[in-house]
Short mmCIF file of N, CA and C in Angstrom, two decimals:
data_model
loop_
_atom_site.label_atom_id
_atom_site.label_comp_id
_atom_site.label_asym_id
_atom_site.label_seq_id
_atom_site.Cartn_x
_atom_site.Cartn_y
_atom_site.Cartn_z
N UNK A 1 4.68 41.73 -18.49
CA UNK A 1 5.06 40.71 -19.44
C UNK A 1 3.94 40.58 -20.47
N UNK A 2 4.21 40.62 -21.98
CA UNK A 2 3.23 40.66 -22.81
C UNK A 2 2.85 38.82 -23.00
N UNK A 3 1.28 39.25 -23.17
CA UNK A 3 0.08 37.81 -22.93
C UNK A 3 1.21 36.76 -23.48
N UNK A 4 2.08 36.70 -24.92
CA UNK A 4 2.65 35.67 -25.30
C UNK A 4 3.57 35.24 -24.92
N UNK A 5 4.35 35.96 -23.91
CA UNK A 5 5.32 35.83 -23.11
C UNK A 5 5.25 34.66 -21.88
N UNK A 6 3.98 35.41 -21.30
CA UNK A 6 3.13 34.64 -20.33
C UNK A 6 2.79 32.78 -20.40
N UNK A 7 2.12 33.15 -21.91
CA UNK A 7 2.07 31.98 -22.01
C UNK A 7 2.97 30.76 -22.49
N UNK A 8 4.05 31.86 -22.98
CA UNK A 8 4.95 31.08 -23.65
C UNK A 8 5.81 30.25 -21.82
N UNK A 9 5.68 31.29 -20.98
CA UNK A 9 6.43 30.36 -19.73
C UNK A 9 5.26 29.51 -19.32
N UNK A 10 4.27 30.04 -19.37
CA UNK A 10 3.29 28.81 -18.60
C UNK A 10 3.30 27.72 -19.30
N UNK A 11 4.14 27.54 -20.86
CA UNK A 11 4.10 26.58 -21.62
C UNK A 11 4.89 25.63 -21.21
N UNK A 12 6.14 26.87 -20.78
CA UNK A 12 7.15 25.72 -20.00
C UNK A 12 7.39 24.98 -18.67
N UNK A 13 6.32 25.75 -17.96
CA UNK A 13 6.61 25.12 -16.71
C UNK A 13 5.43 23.81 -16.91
N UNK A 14 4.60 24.05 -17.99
CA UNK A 14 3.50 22.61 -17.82
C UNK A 14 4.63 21.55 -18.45
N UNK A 15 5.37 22.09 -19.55
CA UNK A 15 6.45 20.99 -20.07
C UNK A 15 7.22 20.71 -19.75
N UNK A 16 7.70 21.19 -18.43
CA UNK A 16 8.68 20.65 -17.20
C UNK A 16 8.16 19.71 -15.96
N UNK A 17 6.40 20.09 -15.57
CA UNK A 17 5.75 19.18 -15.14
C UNK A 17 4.96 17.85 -15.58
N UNK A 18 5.50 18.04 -16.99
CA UNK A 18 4.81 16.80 -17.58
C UNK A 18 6.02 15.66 -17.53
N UNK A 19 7.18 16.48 -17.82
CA UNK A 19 8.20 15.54 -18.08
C UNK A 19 8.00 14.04 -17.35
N UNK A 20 8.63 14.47 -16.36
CA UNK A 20 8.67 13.30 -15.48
C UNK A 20 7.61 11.70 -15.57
N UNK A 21 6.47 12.17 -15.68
CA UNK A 21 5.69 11.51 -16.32
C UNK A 21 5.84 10.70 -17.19
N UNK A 22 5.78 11.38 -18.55
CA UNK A 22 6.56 10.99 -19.82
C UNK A 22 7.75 10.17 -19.98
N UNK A 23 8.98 10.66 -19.32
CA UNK A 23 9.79 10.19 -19.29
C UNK A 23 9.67 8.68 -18.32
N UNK A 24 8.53 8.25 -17.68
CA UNK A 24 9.03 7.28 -16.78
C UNK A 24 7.80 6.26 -17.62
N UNK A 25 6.89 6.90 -17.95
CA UNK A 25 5.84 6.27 -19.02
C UNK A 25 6.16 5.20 -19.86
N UNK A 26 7.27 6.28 -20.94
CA UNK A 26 7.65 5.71 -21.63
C UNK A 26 8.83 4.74 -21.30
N UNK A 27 9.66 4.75 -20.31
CA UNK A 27 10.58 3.50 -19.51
C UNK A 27 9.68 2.60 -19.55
N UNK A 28 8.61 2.71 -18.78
CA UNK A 28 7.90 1.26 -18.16
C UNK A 28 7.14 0.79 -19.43
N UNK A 29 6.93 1.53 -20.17
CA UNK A 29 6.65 0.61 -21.38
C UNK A 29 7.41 -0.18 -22.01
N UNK A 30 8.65 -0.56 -21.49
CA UNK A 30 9.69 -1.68 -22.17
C UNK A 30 9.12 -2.88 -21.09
N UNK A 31 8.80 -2.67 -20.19
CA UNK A 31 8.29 -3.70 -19.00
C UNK A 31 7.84 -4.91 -19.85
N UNK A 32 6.74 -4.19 -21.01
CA UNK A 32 5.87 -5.37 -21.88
C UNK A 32 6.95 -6.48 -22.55
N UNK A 33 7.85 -6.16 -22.65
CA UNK A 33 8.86 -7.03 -23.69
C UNK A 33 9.18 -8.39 -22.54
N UNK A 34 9.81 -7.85 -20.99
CA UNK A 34 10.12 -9.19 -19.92
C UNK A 34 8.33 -9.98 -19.86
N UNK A 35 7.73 -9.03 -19.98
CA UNK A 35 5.94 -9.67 -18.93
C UNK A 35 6.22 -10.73 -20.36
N UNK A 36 6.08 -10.44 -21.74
CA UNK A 36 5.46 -11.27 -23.01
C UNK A 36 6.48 -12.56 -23.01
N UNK A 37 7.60 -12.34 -22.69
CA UNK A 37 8.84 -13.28 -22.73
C UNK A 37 8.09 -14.08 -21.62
N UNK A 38 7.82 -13.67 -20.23
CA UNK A 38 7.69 -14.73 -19.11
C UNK A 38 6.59 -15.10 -20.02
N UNK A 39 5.58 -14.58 -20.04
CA UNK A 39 4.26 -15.30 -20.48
C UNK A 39 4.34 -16.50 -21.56
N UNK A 40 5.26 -16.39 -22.75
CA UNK A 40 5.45 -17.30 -23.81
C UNK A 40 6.57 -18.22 -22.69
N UNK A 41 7.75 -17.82 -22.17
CA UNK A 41 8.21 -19.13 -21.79
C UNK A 41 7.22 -19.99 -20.41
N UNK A 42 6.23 -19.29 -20.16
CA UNK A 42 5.16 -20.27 -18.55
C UNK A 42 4.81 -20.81 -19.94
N UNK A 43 3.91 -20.77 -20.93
CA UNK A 43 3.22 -21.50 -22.03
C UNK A 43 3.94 -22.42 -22.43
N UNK A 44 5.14 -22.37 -22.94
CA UNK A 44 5.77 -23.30 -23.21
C UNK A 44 5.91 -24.02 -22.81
N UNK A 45 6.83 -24.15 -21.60
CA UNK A 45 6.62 -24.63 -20.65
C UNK A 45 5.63 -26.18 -19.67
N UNK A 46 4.54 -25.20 -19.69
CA UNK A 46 3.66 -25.59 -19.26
C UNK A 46 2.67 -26.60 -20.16
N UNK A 47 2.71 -26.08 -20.98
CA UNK A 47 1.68 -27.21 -22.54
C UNK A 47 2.52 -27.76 -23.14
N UNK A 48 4.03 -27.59 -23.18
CA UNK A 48 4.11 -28.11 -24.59
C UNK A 48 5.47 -29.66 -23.32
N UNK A 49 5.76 -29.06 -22.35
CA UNK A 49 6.55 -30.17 -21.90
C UNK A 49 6.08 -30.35 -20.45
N UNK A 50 5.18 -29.73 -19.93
CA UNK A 50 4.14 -30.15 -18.98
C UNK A 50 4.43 -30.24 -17.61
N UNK A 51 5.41 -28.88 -17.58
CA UNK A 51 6.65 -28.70 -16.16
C UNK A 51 6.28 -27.00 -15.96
N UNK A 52 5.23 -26.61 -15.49
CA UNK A 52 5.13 -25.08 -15.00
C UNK A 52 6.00 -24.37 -14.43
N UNK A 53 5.94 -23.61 -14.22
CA UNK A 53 7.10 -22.80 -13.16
C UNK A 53 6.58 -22.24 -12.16
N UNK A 54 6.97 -21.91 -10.76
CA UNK A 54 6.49 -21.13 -9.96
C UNK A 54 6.71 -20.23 -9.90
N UNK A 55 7.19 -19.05 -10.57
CA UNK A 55 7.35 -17.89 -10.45
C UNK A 55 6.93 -17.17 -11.66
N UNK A 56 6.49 -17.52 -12.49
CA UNK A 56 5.66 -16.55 -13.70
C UNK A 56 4.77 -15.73 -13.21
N UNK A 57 3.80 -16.83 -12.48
CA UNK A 57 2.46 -16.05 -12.15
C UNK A 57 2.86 -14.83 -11.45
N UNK A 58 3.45 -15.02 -10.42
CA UNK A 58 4.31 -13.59 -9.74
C UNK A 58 4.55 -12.65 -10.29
N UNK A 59 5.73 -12.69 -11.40
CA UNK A 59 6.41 -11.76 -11.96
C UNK A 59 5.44 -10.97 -12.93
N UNK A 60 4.52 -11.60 -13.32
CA UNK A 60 4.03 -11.08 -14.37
C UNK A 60 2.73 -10.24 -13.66
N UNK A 61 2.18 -10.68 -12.57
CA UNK A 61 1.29 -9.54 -11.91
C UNK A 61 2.45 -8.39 -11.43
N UNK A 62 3.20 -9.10 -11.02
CA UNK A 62 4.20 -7.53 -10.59
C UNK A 62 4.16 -6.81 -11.90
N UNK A 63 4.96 -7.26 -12.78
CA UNK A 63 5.22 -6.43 -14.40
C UNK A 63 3.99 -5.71 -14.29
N UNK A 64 2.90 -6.50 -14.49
CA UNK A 64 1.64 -5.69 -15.10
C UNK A 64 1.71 -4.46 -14.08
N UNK A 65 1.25 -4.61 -12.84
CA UNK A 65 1.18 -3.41 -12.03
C UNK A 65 1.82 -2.23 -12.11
N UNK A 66 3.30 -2.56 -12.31
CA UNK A 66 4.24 -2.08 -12.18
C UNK A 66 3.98 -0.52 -13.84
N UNK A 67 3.56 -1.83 -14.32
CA UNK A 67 3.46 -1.06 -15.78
C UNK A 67 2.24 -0.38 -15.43
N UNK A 68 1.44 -0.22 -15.17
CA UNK A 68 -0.17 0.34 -14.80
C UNK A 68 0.16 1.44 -13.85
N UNK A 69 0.77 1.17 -12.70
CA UNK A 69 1.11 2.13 -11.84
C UNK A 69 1.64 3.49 -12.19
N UNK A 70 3.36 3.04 -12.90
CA UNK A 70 3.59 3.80 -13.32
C UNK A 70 3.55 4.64 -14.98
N UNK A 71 2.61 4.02 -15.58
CA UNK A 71 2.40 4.77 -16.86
C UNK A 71 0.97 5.47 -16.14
N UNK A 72 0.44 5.61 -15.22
CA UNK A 72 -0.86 6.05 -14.99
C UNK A 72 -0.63 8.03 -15.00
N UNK A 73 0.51 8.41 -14.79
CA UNK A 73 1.05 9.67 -14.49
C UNK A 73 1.00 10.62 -16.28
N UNK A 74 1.58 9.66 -17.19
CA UNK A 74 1.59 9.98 -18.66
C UNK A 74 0.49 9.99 -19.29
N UNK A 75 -0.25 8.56 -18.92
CA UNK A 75 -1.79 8.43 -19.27
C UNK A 75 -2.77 9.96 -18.57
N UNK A 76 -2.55 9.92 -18.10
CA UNK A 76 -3.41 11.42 -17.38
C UNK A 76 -2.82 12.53 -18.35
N UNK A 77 -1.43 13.20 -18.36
CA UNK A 77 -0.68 13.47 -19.28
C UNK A 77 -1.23 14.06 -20.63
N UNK A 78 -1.49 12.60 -21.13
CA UNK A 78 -1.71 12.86 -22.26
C UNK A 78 -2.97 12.58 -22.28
N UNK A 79 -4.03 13.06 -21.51
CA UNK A 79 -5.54 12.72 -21.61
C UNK A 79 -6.41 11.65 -21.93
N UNK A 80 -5.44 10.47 -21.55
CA UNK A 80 -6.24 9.33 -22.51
C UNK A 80 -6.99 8.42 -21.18
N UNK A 81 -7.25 8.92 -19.88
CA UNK A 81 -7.82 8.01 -19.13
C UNK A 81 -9.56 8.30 -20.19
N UNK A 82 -10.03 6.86 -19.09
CA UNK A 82 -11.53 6.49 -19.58
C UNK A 82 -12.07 7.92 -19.15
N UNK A 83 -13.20 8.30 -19.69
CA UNK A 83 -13.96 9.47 -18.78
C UNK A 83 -15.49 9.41 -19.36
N UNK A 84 -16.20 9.19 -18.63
CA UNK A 84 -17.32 9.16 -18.70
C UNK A 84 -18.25 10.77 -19.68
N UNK A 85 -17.86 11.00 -21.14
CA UNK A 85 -17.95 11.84 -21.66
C UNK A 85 -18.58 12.77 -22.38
N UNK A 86 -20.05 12.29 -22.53
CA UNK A 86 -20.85 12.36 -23.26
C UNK A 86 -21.64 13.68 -22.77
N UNK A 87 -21.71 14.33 -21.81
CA UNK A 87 -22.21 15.36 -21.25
C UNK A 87 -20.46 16.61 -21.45
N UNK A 88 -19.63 15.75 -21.01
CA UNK A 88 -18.47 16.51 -21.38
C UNK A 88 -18.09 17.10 -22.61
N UNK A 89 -18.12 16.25 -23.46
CA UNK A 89 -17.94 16.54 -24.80
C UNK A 89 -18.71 18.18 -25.51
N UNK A 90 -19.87 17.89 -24.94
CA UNK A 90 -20.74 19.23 -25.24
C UNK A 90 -20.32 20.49 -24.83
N UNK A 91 -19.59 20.87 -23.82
CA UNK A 91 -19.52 21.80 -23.12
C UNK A 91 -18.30 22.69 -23.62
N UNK A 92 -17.89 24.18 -23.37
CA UNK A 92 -17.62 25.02 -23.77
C UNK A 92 -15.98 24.58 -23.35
N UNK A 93 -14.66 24.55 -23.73
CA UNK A 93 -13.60 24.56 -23.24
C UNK A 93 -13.13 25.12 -21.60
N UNK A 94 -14.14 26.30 -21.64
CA UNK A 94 -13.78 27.06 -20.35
C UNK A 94 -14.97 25.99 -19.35
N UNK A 95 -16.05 25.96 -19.89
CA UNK A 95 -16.77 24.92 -18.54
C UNK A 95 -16.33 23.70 -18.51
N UNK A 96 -15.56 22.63 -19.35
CA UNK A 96 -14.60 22.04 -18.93
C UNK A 96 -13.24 21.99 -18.36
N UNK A 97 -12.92 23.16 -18.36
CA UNK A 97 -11.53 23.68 -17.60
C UNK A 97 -12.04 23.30 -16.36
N UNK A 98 -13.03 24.49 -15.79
CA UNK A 98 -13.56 24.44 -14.56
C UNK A 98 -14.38 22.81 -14.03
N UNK A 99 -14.91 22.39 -14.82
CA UNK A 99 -14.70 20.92 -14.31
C UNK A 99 -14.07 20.08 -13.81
N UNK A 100 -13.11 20.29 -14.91
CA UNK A 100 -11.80 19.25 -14.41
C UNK A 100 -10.83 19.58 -13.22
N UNK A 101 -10.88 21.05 -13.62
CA UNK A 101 -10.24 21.85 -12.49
C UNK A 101 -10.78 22.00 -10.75
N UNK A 102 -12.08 22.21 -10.82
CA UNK A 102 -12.65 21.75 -9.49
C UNK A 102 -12.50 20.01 -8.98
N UNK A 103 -13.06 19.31 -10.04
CA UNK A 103 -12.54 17.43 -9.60
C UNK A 103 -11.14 17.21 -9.73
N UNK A 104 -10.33 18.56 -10.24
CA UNK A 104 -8.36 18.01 -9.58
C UNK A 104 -8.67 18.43 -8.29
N UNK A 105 -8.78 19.88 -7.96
CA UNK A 105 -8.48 20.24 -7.26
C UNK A 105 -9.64 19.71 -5.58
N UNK A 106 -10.65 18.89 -5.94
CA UNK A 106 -11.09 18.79 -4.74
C UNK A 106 -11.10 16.66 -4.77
N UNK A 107 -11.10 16.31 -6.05
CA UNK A 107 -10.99 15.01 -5.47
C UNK A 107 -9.88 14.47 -5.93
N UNK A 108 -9.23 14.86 -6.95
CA UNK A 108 -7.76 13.97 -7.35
C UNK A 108 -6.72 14.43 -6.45
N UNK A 109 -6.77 15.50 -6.66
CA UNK A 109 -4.99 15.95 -5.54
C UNK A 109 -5.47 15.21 -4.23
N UNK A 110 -6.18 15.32 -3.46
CA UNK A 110 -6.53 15.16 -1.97
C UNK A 110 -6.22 13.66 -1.71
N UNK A 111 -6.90 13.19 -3.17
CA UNK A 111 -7.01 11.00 -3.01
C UNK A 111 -5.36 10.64 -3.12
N UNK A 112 -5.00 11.61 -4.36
CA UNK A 112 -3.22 10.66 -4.35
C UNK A 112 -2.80 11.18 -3.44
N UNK A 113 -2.40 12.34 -3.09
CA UNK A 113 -1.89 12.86 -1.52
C UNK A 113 -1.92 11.84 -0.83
N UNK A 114 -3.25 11.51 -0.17
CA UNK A 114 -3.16 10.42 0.92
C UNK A 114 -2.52 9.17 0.02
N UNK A 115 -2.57 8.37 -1.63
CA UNK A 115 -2.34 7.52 -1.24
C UNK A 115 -1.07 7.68 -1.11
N UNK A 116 -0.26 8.61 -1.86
CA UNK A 116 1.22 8.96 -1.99
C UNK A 116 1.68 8.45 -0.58
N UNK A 117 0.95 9.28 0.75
CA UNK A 117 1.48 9.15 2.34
C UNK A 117 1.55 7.75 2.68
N UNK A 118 0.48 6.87 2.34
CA UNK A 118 -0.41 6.02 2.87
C UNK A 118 0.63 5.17 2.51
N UNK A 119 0.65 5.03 0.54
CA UNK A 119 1.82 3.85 0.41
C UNK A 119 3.12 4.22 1.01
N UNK A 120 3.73 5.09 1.27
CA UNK A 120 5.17 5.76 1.62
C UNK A 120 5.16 4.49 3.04
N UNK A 121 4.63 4.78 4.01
CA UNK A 121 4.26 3.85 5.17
C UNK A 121 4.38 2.79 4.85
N UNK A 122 3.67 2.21 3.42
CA UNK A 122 3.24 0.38 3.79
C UNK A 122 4.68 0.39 3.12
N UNK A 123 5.53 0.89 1.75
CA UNK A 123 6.52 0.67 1.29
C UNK A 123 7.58 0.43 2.48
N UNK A 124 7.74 1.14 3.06
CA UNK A 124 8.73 1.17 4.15
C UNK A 124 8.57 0.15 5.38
N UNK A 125 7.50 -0.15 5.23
CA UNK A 125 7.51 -1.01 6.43
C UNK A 125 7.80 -2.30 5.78
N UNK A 126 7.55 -2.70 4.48
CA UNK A 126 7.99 -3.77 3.68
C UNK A 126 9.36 -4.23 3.95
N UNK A 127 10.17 -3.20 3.49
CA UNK A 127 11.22 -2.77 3.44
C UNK A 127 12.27 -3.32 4.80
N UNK A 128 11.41 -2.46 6.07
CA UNK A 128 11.79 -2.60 7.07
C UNK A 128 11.59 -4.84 7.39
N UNK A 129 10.74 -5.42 6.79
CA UNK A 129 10.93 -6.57 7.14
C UNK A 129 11.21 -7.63 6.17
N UNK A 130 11.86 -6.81 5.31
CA UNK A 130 12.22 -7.61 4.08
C UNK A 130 11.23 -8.40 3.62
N UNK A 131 9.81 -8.41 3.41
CA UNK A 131 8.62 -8.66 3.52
C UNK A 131 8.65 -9.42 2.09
N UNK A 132 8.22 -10.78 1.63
CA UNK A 132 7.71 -11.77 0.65
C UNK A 132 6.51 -11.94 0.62
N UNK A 133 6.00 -12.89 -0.44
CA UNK A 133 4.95 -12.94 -1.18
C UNK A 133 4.96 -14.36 -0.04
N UNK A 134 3.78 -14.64 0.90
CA UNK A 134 3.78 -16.01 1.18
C UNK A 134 3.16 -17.02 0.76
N UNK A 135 2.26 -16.39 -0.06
CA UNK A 135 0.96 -17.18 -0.53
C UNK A 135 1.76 -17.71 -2.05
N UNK A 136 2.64 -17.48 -2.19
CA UNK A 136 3.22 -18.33 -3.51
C UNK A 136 4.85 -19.34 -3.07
N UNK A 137 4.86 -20.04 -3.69
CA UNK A 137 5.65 -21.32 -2.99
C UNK A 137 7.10 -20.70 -3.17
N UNK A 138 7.25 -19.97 -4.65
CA UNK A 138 8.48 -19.46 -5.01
C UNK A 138 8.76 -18.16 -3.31
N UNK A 139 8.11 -17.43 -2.78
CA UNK A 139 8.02 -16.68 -2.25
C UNK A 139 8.88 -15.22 -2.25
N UNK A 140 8.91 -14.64 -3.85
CA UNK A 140 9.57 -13.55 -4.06
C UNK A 140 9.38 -12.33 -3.32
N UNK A 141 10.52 -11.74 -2.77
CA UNK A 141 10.52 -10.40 -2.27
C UNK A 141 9.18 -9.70 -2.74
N UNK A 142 8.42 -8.58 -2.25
CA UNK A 142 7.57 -8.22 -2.67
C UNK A 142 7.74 -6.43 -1.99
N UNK A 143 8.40 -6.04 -1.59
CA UNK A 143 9.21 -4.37 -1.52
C UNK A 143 9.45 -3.90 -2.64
N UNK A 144 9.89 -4.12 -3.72
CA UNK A 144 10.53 -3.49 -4.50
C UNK A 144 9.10 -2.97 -5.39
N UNK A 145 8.44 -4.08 -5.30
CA UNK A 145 6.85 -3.38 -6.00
C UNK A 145 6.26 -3.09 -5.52
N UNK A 146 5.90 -2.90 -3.61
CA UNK A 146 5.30 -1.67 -2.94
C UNK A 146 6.00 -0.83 -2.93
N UNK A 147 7.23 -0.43 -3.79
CA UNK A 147 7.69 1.13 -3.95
C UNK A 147 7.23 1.85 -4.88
N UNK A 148 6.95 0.98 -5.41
CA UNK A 148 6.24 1.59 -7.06
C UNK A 148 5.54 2.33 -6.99
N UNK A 149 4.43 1.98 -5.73
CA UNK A 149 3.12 2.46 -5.70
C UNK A 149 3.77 4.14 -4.65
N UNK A 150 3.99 4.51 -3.84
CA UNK A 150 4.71 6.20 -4.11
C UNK A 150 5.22 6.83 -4.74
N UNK A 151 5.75 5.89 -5.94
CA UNK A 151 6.35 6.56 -6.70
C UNK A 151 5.33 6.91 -7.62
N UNK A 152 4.83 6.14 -8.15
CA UNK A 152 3.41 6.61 -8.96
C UNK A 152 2.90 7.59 -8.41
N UNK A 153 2.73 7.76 -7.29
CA UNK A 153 1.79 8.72 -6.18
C UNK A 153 2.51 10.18 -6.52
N UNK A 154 3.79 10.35 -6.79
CA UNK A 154 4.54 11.32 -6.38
C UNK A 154 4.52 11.95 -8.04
N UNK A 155 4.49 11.08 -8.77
CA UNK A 155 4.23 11.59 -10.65
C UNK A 155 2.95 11.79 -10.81
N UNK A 156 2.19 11.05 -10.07
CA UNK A 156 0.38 11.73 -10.16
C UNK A 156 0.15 13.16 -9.36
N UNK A 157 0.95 13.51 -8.21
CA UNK A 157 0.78 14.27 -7.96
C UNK A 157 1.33 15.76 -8.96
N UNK A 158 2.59 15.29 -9.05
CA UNK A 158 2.97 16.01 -10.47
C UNK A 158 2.21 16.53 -11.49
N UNK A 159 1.64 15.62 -11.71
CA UNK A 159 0.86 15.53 -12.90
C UNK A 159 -0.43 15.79 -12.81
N UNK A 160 -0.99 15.89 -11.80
CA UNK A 160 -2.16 16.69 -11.05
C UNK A 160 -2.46 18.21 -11.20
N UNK A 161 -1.17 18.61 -10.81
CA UNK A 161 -0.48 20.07 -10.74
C UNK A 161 -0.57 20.47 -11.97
N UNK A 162 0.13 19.72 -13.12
CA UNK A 162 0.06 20.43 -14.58
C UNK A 162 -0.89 20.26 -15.02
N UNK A 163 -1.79 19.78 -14.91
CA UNK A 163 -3.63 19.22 -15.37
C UNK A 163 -4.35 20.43 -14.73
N UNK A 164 -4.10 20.82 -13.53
CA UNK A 164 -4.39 21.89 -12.44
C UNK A 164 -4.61 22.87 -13.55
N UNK A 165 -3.56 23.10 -14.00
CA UNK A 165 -2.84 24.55 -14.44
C UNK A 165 -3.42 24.39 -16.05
N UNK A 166 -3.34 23.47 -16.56
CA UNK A 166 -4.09 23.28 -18.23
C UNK A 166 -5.41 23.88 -17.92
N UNK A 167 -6.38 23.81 -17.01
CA UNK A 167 -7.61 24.23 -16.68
C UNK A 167 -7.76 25.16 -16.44
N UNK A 168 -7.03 25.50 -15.44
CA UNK A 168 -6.99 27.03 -15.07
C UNK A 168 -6.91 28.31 -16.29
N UNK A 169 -6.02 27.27 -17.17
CA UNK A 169 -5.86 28.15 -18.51
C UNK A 169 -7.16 28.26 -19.34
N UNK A 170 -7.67 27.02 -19.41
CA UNK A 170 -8.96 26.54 -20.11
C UNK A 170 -10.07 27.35 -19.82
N UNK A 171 -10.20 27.60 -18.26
CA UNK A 171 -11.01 28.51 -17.91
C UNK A 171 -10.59 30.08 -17.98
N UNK A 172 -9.98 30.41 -18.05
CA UNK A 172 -9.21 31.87 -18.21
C UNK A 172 -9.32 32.42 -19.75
N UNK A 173 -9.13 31.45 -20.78
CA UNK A 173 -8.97 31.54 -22.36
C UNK A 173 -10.25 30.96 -22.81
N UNK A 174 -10.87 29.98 -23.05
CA UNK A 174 -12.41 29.65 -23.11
C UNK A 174 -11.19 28.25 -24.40
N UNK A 175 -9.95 28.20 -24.53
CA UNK A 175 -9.01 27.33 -25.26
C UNK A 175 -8.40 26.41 -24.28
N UNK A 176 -8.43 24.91 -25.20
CA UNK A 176 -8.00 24.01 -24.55
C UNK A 176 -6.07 24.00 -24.52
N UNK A 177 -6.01 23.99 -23.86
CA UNK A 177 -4.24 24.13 -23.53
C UNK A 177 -3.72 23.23 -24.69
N UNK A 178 -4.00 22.07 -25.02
CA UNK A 178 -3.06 21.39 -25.70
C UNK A 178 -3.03 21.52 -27.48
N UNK A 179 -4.69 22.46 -27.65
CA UNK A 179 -4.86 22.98 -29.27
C UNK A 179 -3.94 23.61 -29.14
N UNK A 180 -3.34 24.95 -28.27
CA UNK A 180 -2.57 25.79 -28.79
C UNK A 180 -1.15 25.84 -28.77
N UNK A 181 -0.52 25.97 -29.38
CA UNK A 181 0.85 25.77 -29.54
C UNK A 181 1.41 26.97 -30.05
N UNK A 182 2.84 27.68 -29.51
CA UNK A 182 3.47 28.57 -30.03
C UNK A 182 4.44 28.54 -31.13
#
């Protein structure tokens, strides 16, 4: 198979492993529109006729999480986590391939793996006891947002894999995967 061929599929299988990501990224970014609504009607609410609600505070740590959790798969994605960079920045495309590519491959895949397993367990056991929030008076179900957290697990792992493979390229070409385009 000639080199552009090659890369033209390795183009697609990273743009088939990104998808998922992306696509759920950008869902949970409508999340912000319910969190800003609860937040302006607890304010209202609360200052202007002096009757709180018990269930804002809830919903809106769920929202947030929910939104954090699962945009964390796109955020990786599209390279925009924090990274401590200043030694990074300097370095050759290919010795950052191999950077990133040794810390996927020996501390990111290994950490979501377990938590992927780890939450799969606590989700289900939620599940299994129809499990609430007790420490709040409203006492909302609280399963539906320990699912979140495998599911995130299962798009990071995803998304691990195509980060994997951007490096691998990085180191192979001395070019960052996302300059080049066909």
């Amino acid at each position: 198979m000639p080199k552009n061929e090659r890369e033209q599929k390795l183009r697609s299988i990273v743009s088939m492993l990104d998808l998922p990501g992306r696509w759920v990224g950008l869902a949970t970014a409508w999340l912000a529109l319910p969190l800003i609504g609860c937040l302006v009607y607890e304010v209202v609410l609360r200052y202007i006729f002096n009757s709180p609600t018990m269930w804002a505070y809830d919903i809106t740590y769920m929202l947030t999480g929910t939104m954090f959790m699962l945009g964390a798969a796109w955020t990786l994605g599209e390279d925009r986590h924090v990274r401590a960079d200043f030694l990074f920045n300097i370095m050759s495309p290919r010795w950052q391939g191999a950077l990133d590519g040794v810390m996927t491959l020996c501390l990111f895949l290994p950490a979501i793996f377990f938590f992927t397993f780890a939450t799969l367990d606590y989700a289900a056991d939620s599940w299994a006891r129809s499990e609430r929030i007790i420490t709040s008076p409203w006492m909302p179900i609280i399963y539906p947002f320990k699912t979140v957290m495998p599911i995130a697990g299962v798009l990071l792992l995803i998304q691990g894999i195509s980060e994997l493979i951007k490096s691998v390229y990085a180191v192979k070409t001395n070019r960052h995967f996302r300059e080049q385009s066909i």
